[in-house]
Coordinates of C-alpha atoms and ligand atoms in Angstrom, one line a residue:
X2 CA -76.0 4.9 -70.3
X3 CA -76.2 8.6 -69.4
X4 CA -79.8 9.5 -68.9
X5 CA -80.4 12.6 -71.0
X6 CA -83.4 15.1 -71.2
X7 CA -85.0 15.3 -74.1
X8 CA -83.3 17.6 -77.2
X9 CA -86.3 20.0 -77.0
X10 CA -86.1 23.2 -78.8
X11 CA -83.2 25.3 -78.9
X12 CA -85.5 28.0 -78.2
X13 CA -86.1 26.7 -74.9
X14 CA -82.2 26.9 -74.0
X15 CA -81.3 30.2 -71.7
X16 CA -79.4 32.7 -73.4
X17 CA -77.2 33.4 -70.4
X18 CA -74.8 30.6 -68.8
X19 CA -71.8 31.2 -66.1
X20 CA -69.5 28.8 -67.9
X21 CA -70.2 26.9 -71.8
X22 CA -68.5 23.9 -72.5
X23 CA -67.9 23.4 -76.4
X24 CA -67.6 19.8 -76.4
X25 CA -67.9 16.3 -74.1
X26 CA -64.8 14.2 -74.6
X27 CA -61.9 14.0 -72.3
X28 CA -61.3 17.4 -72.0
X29 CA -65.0 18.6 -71.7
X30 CA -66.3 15.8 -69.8
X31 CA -63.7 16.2 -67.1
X32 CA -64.0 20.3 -67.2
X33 CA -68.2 20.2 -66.7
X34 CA -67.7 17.8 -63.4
X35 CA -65.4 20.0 -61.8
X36 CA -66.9 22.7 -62.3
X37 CA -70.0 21.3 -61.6
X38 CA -68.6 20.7 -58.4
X39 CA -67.8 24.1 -57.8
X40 CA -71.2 25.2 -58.1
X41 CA -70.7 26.7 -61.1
X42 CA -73.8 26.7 -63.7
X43 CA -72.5 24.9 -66.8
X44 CA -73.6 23.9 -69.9
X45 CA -72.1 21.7 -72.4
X46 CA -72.6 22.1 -75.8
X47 CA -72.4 19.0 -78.0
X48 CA -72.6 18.6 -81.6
X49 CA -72.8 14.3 -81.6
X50 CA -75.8 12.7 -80.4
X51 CA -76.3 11.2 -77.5
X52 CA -76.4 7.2 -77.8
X53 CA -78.3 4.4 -75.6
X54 CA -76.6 1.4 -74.9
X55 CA -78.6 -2.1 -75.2
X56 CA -77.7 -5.6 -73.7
X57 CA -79.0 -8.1 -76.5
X58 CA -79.4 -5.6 -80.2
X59 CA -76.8 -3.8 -82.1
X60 CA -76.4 0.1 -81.7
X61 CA -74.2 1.0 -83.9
X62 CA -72.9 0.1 -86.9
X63 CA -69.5 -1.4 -87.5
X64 CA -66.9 -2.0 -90.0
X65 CA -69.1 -5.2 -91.1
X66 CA -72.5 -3.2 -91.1
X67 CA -72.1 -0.1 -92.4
X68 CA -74.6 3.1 -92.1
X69 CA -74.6 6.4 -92.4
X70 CA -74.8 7.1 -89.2
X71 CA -70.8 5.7 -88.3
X72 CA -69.8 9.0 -89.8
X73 CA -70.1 12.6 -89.6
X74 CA -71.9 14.6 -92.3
X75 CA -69.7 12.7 -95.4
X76 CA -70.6 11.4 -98.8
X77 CA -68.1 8.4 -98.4
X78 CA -67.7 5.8 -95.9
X79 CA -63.9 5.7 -95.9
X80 CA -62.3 3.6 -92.8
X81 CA -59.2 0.7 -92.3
X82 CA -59.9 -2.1 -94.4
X83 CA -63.7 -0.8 -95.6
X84 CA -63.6 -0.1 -99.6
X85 CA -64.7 3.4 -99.7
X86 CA -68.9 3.7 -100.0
X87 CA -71.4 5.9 -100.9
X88 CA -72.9 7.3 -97.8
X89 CA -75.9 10.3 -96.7
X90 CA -74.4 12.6 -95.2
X91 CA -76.2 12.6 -91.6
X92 CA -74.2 13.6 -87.9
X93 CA -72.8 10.3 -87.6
X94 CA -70.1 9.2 -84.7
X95 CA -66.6 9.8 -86.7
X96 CA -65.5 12.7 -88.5
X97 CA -62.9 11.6 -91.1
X98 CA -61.1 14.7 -91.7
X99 CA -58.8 15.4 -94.7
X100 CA -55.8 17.5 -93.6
X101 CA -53.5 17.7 -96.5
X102 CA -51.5 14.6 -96.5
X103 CA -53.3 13.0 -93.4
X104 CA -56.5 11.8 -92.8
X105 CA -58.1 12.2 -89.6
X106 CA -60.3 10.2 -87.1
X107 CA -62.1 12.4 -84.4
X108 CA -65.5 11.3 -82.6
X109 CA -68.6 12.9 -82.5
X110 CA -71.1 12.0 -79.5
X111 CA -71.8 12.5 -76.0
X112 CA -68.7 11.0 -74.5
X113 CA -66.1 12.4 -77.1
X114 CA -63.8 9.8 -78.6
X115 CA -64.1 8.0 -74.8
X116 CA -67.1 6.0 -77.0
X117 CA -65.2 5.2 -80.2
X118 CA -61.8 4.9 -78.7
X119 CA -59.8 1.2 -78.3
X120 CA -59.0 2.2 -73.9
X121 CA -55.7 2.2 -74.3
X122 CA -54.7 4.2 -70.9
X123 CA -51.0 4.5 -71.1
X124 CA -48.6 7.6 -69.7
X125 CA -46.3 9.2 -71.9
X126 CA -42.6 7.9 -71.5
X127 CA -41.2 10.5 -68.9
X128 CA -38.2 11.7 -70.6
X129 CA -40.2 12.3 -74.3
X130 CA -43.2 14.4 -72.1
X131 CA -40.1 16.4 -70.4
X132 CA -38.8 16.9 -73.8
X133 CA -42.1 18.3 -74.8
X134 CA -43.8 19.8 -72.1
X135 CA -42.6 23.1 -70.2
X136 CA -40.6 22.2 -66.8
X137 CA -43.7 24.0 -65.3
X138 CA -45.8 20.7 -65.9
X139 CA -43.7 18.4 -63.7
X140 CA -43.9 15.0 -64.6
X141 CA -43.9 13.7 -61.2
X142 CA -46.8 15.9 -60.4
X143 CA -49.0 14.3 -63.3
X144 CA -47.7 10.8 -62.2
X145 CA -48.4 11.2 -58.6
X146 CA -51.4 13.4 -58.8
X147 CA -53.0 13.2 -62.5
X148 CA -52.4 9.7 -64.1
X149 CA -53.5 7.8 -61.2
X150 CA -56.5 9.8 -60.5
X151 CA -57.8 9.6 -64.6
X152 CA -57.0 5.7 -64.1
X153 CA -59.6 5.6 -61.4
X154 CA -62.2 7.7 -62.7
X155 CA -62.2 5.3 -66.0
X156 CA -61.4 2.4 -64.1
X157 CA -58.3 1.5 -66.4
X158 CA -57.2 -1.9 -66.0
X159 CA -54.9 -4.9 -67.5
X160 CA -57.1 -7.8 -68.9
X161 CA -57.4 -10.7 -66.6
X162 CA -55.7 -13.7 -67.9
X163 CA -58.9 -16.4 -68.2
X164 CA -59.4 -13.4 -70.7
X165 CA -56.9 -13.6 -72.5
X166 CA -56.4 -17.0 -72.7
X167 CA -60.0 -16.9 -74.6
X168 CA -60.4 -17.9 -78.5
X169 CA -60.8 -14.3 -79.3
X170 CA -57.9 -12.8 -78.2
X171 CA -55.9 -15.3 -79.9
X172 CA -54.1 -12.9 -82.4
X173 CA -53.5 -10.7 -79.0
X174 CA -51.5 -13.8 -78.1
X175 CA -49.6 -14.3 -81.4
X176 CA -48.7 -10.7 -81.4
X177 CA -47.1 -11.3 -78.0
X178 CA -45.4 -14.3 -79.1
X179 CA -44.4 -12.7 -81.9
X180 CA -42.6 -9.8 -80.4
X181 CA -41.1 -11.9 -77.5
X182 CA -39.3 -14.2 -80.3
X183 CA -37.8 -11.1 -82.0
X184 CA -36.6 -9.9 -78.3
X185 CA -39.1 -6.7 -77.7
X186 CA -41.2 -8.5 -74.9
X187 CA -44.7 -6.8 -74.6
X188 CA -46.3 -5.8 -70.9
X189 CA -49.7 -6.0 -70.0
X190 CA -51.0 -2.6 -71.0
X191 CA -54.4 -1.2 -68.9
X192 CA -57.8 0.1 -70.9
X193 CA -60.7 0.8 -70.1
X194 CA -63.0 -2.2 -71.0
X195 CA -65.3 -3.7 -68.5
X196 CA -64.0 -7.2 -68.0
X197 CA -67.4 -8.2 -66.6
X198 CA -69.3 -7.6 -69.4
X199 CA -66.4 -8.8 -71.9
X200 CA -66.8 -12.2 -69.7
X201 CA -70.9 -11.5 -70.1
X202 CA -70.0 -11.8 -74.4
X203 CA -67.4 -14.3 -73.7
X204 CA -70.6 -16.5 -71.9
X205 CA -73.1 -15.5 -74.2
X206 CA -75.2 -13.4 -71.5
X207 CA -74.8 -10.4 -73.7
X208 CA -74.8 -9.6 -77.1
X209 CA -70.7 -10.6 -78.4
X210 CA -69.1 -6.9 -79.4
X211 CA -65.7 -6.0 -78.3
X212 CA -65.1 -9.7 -78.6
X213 CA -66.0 -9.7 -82.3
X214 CA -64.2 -6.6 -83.0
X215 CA -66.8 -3.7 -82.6
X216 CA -65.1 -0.6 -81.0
X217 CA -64.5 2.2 -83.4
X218 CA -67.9 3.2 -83.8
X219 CA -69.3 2.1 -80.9
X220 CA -69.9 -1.2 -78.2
X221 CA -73.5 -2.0 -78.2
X222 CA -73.5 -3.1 -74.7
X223 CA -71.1 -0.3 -73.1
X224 CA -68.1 -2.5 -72.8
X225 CA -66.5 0.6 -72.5
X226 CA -66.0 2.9 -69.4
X227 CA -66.5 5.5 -71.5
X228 CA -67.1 9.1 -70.1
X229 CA -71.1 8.4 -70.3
X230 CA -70.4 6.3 -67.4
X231 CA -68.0 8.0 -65.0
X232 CA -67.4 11.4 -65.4
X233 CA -70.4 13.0 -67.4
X234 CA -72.8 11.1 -64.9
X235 CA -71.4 12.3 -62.0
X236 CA -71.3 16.3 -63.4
X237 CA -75.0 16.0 -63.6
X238 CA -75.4 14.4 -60.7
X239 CA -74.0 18.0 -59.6
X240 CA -77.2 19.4 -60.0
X241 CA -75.5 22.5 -62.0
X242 CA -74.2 20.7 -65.7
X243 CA -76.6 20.7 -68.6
X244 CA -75.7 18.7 -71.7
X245 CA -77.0 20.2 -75.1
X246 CA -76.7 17.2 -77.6
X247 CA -76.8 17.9 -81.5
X248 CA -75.9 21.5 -81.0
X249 CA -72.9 22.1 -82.8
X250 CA -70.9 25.6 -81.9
X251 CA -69.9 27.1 -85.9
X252 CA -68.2 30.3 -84.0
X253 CA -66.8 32.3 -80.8
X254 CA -66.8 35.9 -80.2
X255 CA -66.5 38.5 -77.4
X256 CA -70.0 38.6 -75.7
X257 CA -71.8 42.2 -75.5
X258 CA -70.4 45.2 -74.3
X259 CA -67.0 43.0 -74.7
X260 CA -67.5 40.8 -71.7
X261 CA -67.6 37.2 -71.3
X262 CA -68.2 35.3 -74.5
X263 CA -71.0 34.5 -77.4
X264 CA -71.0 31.2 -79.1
X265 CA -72.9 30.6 -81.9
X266 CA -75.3 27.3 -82.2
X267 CA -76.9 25.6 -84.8
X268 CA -79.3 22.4 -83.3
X269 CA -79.3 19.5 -85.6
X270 CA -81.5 16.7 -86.1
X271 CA -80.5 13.0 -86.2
X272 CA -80.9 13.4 -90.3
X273 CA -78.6 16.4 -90.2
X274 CA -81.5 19.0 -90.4
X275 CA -80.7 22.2 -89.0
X276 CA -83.8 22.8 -86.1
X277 CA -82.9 26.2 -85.2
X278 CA -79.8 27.9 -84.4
X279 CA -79.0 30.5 -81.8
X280 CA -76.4 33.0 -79.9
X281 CA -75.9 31.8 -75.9
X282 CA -73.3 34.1 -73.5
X283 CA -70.9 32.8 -70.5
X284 CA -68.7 34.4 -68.6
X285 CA -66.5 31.9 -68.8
X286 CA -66.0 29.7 -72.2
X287 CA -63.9 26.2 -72.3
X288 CA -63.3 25.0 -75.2
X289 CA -62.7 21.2 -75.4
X290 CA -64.3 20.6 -79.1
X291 CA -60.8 18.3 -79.6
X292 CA -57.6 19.2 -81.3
X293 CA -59.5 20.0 -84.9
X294 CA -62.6 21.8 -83.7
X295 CA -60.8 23.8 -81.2
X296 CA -58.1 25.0 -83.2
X297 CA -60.4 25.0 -86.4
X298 CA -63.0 27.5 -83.6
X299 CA -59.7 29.5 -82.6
X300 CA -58.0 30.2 -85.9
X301 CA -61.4 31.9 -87.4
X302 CA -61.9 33.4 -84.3
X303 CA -58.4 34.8 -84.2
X304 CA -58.1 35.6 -88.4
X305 CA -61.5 36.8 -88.9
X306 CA -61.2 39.2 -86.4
X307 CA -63.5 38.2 -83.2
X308 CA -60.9 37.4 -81.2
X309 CA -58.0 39.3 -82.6
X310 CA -55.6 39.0 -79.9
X311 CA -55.3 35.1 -79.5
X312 CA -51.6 34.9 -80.1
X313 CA -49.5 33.7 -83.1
X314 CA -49.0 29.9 -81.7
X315 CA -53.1 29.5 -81.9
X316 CA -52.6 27.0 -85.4
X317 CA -49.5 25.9 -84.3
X318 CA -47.8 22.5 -83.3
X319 CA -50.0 20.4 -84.5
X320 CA -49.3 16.5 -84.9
X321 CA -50.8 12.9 -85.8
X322 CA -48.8 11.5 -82.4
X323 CA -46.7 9.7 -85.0
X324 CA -49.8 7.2 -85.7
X325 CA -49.6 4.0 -88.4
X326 CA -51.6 1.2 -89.2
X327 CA -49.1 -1.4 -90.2
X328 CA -51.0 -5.2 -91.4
X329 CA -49.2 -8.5 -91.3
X330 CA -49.7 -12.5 -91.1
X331 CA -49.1 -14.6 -88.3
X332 CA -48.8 -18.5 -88.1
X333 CA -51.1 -21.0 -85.9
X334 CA -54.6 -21.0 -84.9
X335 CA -56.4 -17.9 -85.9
X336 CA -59.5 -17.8 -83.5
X337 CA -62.9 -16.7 -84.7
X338 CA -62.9 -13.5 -84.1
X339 CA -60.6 -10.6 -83.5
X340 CA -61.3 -9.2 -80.0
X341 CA -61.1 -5.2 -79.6
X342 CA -59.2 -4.7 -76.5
X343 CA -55.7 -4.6 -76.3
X344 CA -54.0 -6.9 -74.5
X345 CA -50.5 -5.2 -74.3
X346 CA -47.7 -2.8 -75.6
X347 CA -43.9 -3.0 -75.8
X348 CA -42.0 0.5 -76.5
X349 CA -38.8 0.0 -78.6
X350 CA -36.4 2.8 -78.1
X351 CA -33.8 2.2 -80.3
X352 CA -33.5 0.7 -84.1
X353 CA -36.2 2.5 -86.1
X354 CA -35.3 5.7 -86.8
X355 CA -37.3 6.9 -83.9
X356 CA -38.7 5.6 -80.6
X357 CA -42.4 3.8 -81.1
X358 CA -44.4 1.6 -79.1
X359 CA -46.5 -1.2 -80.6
X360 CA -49.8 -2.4 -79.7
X361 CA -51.8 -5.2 -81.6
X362 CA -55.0 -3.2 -82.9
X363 CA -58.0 -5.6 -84.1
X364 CA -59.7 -5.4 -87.4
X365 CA -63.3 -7.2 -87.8
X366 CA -62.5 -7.5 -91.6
X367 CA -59.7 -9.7 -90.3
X368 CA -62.1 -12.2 -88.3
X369 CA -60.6 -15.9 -88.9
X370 CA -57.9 -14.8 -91.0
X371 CA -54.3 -15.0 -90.2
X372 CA -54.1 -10.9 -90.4
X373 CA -53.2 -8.8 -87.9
X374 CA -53.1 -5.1 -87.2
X375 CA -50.5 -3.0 -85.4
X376 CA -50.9 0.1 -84.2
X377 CA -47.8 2.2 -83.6
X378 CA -47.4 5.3 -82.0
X379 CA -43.8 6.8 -82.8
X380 CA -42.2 9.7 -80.9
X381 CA -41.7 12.2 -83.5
X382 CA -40.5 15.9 -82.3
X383 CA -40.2 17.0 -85.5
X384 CA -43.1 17.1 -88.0
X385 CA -45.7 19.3 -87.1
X386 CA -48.5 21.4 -88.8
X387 CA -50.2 24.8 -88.9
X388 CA -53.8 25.3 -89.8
X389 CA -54.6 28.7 -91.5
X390 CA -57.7 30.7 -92.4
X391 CA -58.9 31.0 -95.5
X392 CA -61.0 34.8 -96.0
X393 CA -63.0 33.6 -98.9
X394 CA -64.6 30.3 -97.9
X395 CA -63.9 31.3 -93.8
X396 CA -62.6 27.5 -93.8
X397 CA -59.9 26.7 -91.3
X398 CA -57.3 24.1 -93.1
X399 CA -54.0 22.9 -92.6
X400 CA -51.4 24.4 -94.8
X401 CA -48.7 22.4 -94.4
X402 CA -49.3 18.8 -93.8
X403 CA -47.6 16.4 -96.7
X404 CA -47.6 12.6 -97.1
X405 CA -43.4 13.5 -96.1
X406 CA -44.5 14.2 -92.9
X407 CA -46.0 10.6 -92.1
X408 CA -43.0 9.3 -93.5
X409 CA -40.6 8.7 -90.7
X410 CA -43.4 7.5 -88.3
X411 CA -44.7 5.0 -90.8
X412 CA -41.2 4.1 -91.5
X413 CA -40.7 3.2 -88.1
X414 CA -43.4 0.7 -87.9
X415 CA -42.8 -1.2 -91.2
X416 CA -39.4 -1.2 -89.9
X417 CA -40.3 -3.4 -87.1
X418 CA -42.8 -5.1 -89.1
X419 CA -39.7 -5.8 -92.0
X420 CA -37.7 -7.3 -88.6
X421 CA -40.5 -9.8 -87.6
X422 CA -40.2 -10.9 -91.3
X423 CA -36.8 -11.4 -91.8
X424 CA -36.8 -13.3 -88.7
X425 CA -39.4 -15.6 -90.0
X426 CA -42.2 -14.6 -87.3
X427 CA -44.9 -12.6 -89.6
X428 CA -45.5 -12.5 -93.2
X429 CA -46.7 -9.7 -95.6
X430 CA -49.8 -8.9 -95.5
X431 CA -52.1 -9.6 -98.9
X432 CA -54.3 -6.7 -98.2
X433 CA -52.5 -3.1 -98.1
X434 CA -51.7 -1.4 -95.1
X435 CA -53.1 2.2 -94.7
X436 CA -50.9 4.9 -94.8
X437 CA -51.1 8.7 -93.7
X438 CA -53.5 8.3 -91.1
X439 CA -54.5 8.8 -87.0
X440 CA -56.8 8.4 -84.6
X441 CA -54.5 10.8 -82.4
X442 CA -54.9 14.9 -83.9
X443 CA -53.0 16.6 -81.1
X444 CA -52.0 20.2 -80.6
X445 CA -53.1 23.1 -82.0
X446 CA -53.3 25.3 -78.8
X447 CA -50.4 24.1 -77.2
X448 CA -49.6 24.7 -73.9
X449 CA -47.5 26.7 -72.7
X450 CA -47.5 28.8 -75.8
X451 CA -51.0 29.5 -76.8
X452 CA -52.4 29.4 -73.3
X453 CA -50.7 29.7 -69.5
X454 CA -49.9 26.1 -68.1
X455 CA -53.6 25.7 -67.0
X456 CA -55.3 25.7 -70.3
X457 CA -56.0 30.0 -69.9
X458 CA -55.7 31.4 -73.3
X459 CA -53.7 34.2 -73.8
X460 CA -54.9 37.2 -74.6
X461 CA -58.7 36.4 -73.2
X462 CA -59.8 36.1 -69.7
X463 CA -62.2 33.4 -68.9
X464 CA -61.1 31.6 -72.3
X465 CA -60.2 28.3 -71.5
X466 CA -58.5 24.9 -73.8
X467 CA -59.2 21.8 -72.0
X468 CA -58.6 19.5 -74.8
X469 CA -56.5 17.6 -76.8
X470 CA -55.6 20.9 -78.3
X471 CA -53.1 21.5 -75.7
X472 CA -50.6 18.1 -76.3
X473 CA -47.9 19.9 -78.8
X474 CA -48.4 17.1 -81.6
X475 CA -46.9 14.7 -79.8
X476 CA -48.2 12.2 -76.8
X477 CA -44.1 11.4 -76.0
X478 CA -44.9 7.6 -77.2
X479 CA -47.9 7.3 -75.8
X480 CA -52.0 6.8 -76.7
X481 CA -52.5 10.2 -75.8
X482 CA -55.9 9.8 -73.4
X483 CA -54.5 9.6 -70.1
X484 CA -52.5 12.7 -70.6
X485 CA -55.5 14.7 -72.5
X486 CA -57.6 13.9 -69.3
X487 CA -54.2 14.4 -66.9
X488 CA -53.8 18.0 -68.5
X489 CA -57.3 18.7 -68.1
X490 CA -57.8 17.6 -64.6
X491 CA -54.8 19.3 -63.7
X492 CA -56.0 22.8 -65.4
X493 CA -59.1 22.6 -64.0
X494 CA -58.0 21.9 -60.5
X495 CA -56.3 25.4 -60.8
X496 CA -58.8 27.8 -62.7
X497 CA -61.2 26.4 -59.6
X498 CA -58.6 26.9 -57.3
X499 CA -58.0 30.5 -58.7
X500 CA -62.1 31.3 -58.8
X501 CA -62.7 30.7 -55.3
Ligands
LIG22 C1 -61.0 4.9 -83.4 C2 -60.2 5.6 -82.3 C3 -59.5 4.9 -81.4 C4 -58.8 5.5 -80.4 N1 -58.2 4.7 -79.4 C5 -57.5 5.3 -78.4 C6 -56.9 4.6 -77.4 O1 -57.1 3.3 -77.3 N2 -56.3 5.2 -76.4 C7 -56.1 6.6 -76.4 O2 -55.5 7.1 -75.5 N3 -56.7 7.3 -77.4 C8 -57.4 6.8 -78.4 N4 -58.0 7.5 -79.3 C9 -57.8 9.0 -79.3 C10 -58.7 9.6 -78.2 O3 -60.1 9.2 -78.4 C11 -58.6 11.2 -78.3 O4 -57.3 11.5 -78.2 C12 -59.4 11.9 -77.3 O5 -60.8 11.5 -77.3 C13 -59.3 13.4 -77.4 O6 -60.0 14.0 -76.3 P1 -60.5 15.4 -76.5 O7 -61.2 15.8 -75.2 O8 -59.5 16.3 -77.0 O9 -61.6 15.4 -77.6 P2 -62.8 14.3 -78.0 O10 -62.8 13.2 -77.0 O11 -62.7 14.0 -79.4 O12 -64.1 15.2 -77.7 C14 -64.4 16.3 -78.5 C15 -65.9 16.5 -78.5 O13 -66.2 17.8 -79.0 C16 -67.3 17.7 -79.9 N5 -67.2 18.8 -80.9 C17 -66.4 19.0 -81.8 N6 -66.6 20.2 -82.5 C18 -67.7 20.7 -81.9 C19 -68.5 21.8 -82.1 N7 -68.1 22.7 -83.1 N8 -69.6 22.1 -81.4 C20 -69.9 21.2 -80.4 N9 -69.2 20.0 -80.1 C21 -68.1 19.8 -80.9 C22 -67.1 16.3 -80.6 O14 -68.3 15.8 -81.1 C23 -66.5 15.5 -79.5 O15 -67.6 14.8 -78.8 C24 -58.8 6.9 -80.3 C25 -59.5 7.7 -81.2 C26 -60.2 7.1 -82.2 C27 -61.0 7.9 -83.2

């Protein structure tokens, strides 16, 4: 795992910085190496904590061993297939946020959502990202360029068959063979596991946990090429990138004299205790705090009056990517466990009401049972949400976000899940699916609109998105990663470019 400094006191942080980073997920991760890189003094400002991996004991918690610490600062453990629980409120590694009629997954740790996330690495469809992106972000430029070179930094690959063919992943295989017999063949789909230490569980040299369904909050062991062991690394291997852990950014404004920028910090403690807080300046400010925290940072900023001439798309075109959980049964052997990686994906264009692809999710509640879980992504241009400030509480929400706007998306996947019924290959599930939720917040500052095609936002020099906050609340039938991290190498490649 990353090798960190120690917290310290926020005291001891300079005031001055050439560039902040507000963030260390895709978007900041890949922003702090290149610019790193470029020599240019960066620090990153993270509100999660940072987390040590360990071969043999349990790290986290999981869906079977619940603590506070799986979530961020809420009085309820509320996750797919937990029964909501009293929790203390403590910065855990999942914010659950509730967004009118969706609720919403986003990470909170060193490493983003690269540490909770399933490593699904897939590209968006190319004639959904063309219907969605402006012409001025080519598609054969982020395929040739951008895809493959996020594939290599995570090392993204297709699990090897002795893998599969393993006790665990036996509901990976019923999944297949159940979509195969309705005549949607699935593909091999890459992520970004480490197959040698899934074999390491699989042979009992390390402590079993993405083969026993750990992933959401967490693998013990670092089963995951998460961004704590490619890109982060390597920016502070740089010499010039900082990362500030449990130092959460609560607002942005013009820096003095109305240069550069100020951010606001409060440090936090692993209990939630506030240690201190503080104002640092940059001349240059990214902001990659994911879709929610960067929008929620830009609308106050924007409505309260600090940055008053971020434009009227900051708020805008915000989506789930068309996420839902659909449960189901499936016949045969059942295997122990449910394995976290995914195996594979089909996209079905046609029949559902709108384009979706299907991956077979994991669920530990589901261990021995003959339950699975799909996840389905749906390519949904049309429902989309605005988040608005409120004066009196100085709260960013979303204003316009109703269980109708789920609708078609989830109606897509039962639809598929209803086909493989009728046909005989799956059964209803006893326990209920979830509805009106996803791991997948996009938009927000979409590009194009609310910044240039590089991530500058308008209005502000030196303001930069870098984020999730870009993708106009849709992924274009895809697990929207690989194009987070595409857009955000490809942005930074230019505001380097255009610095030197
Ligand atoms: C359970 C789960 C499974 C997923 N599986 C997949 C998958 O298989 N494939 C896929 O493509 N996508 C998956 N995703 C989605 C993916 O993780 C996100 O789309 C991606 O991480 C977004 O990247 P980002 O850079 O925008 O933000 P993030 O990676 O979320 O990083 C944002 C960072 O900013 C920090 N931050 C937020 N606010 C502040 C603040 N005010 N101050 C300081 N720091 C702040 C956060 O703590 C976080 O670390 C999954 C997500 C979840 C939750």
């Amino acid at each position: 795992m990353l090798r960190l400094g120690p917290d310290g006191d926020i005291a001891e942080i300079p005031e001055e910085h050439q560039a902040i980073v507000i963030g260390s997920g895709f978007g900041g991760s890949i922003a702090a190496l290149r610019l790193g890189e470029a020599g240019v003094q960066t620090l990153v400002l993270e509100r999660g904590r940072a987390w040590s991996y360990d071969a043999e004991e349990a790290v986290f918690g999981s869906e079977l061993r619940l603590r506070d610490d799986m979530f961020w600062n809420n009085d309820f453990a509320v996750w797919l297939t937990m029964s909501p629980t009293l929790i203390n409120r403590v910065p855990g590694i999942i914010e659950v946020v509730q967004a009118g009629g969706v609720q919403i997954a986003a990470a909170a740790c060193v490493g983003g959502g690269s540490v909770v996330y399933a490593g699904v690495t897939v590209a968006p469809t190319r004639r959904y990202y063309e219907a969605l992106f402006p012409a001025g972000i080519p598609y054969d430029e982020m395929n040739r360029v951008y895809f493959p070179r996020v594939r290599h930094m995570l090392s993204a690959s297709a699990m090897p068959e002795d893998i599969y063919r393993t006790d665990p992943f036996t509901h990976s295989r019923a999944f297949d063979e159940q979509c195969a017999a309705a005549g949607f063949p699935t593909k091999p789909v890459a992520t970004t596991f480490n197959w040698s230490k899934v074999r390491g569980e699989l042979a009992g040299r390390l402590r079993p946990s993405a083969v026993i369904g750990e992933s959401s909050f967490g693998n013990s062991n670092g089963a995951k090429n998460d961004l704590t062991q490619n890109y982060l690394p390597a920016a502070m291997a740089t010499g010039n990138v900082r990362i500030s852990p449990l130092t959460e950014v609560t607002s942005i404004e013009r820096g003095p004299h109305g240069r550069g920028y100020a951010v606001r910090v409060r440090r936090l403690a692993a209990d939630g205790t506030v240690l201190g807080t503080r104002e640092l300046v940059c001349e240059m400010l990214f902001l990659a705090a994911g879709s929610v925290n960067t929008t929620r940072l830009l609308v106050a900023a924007r409505d309260s009056g600090a940055l008053p001439d971020l434009n009227e798309h900051v708020g805008t075109c915000w989506g789930s990517n068309g996420d839902a959980f659909v449960y189901r049964t499936f016949a045969g052997p059942t295997g122990l466990t449910q394995a976290a990686p995914c195996a594979s994906t089909a996209f079905l264009e046609e029949g559902f009401g709108m384009p979706i692809r299907v991956e077979n999710w994991y669920s530990m509640a589901f261990n021995g049972t003959p339950y699975m879980n799909q996840l389905s992504v749906a390519v949904d241009m049309d429902n989309r949400g605005t988040w608005t400030y409120d004066r009196a509480t100085g709260k960013v929400a979303m204003r316009d976000w109703g269980p109708e706007k789920n609708a078609p998306s989830e109606a897509a996947a039962n639809g598929f899940v209803q086909l493989l019924m009728e046909k005989g290959l799956a059964g209803p599930s006893p326990v209920l699916s979830p509805m009106g939720g996803t791991a997948h917040p996009l938009g927000g500052c979409p590009i194009g609109k609310a910044t240039d095609l590089y991530g500058r936002v308008s209005g502000y020099d030196g303001l930069y998105a870098v984020d999730s906050s870009l993708v106009p609340g849709n992924a274009g039938g895809a697990n929207p990663s690989l194009l987070i991290a595409a857009l955000a190498e490809r942005a930074m490649d230019d505001i380097v470019a255009a610095k030197g």
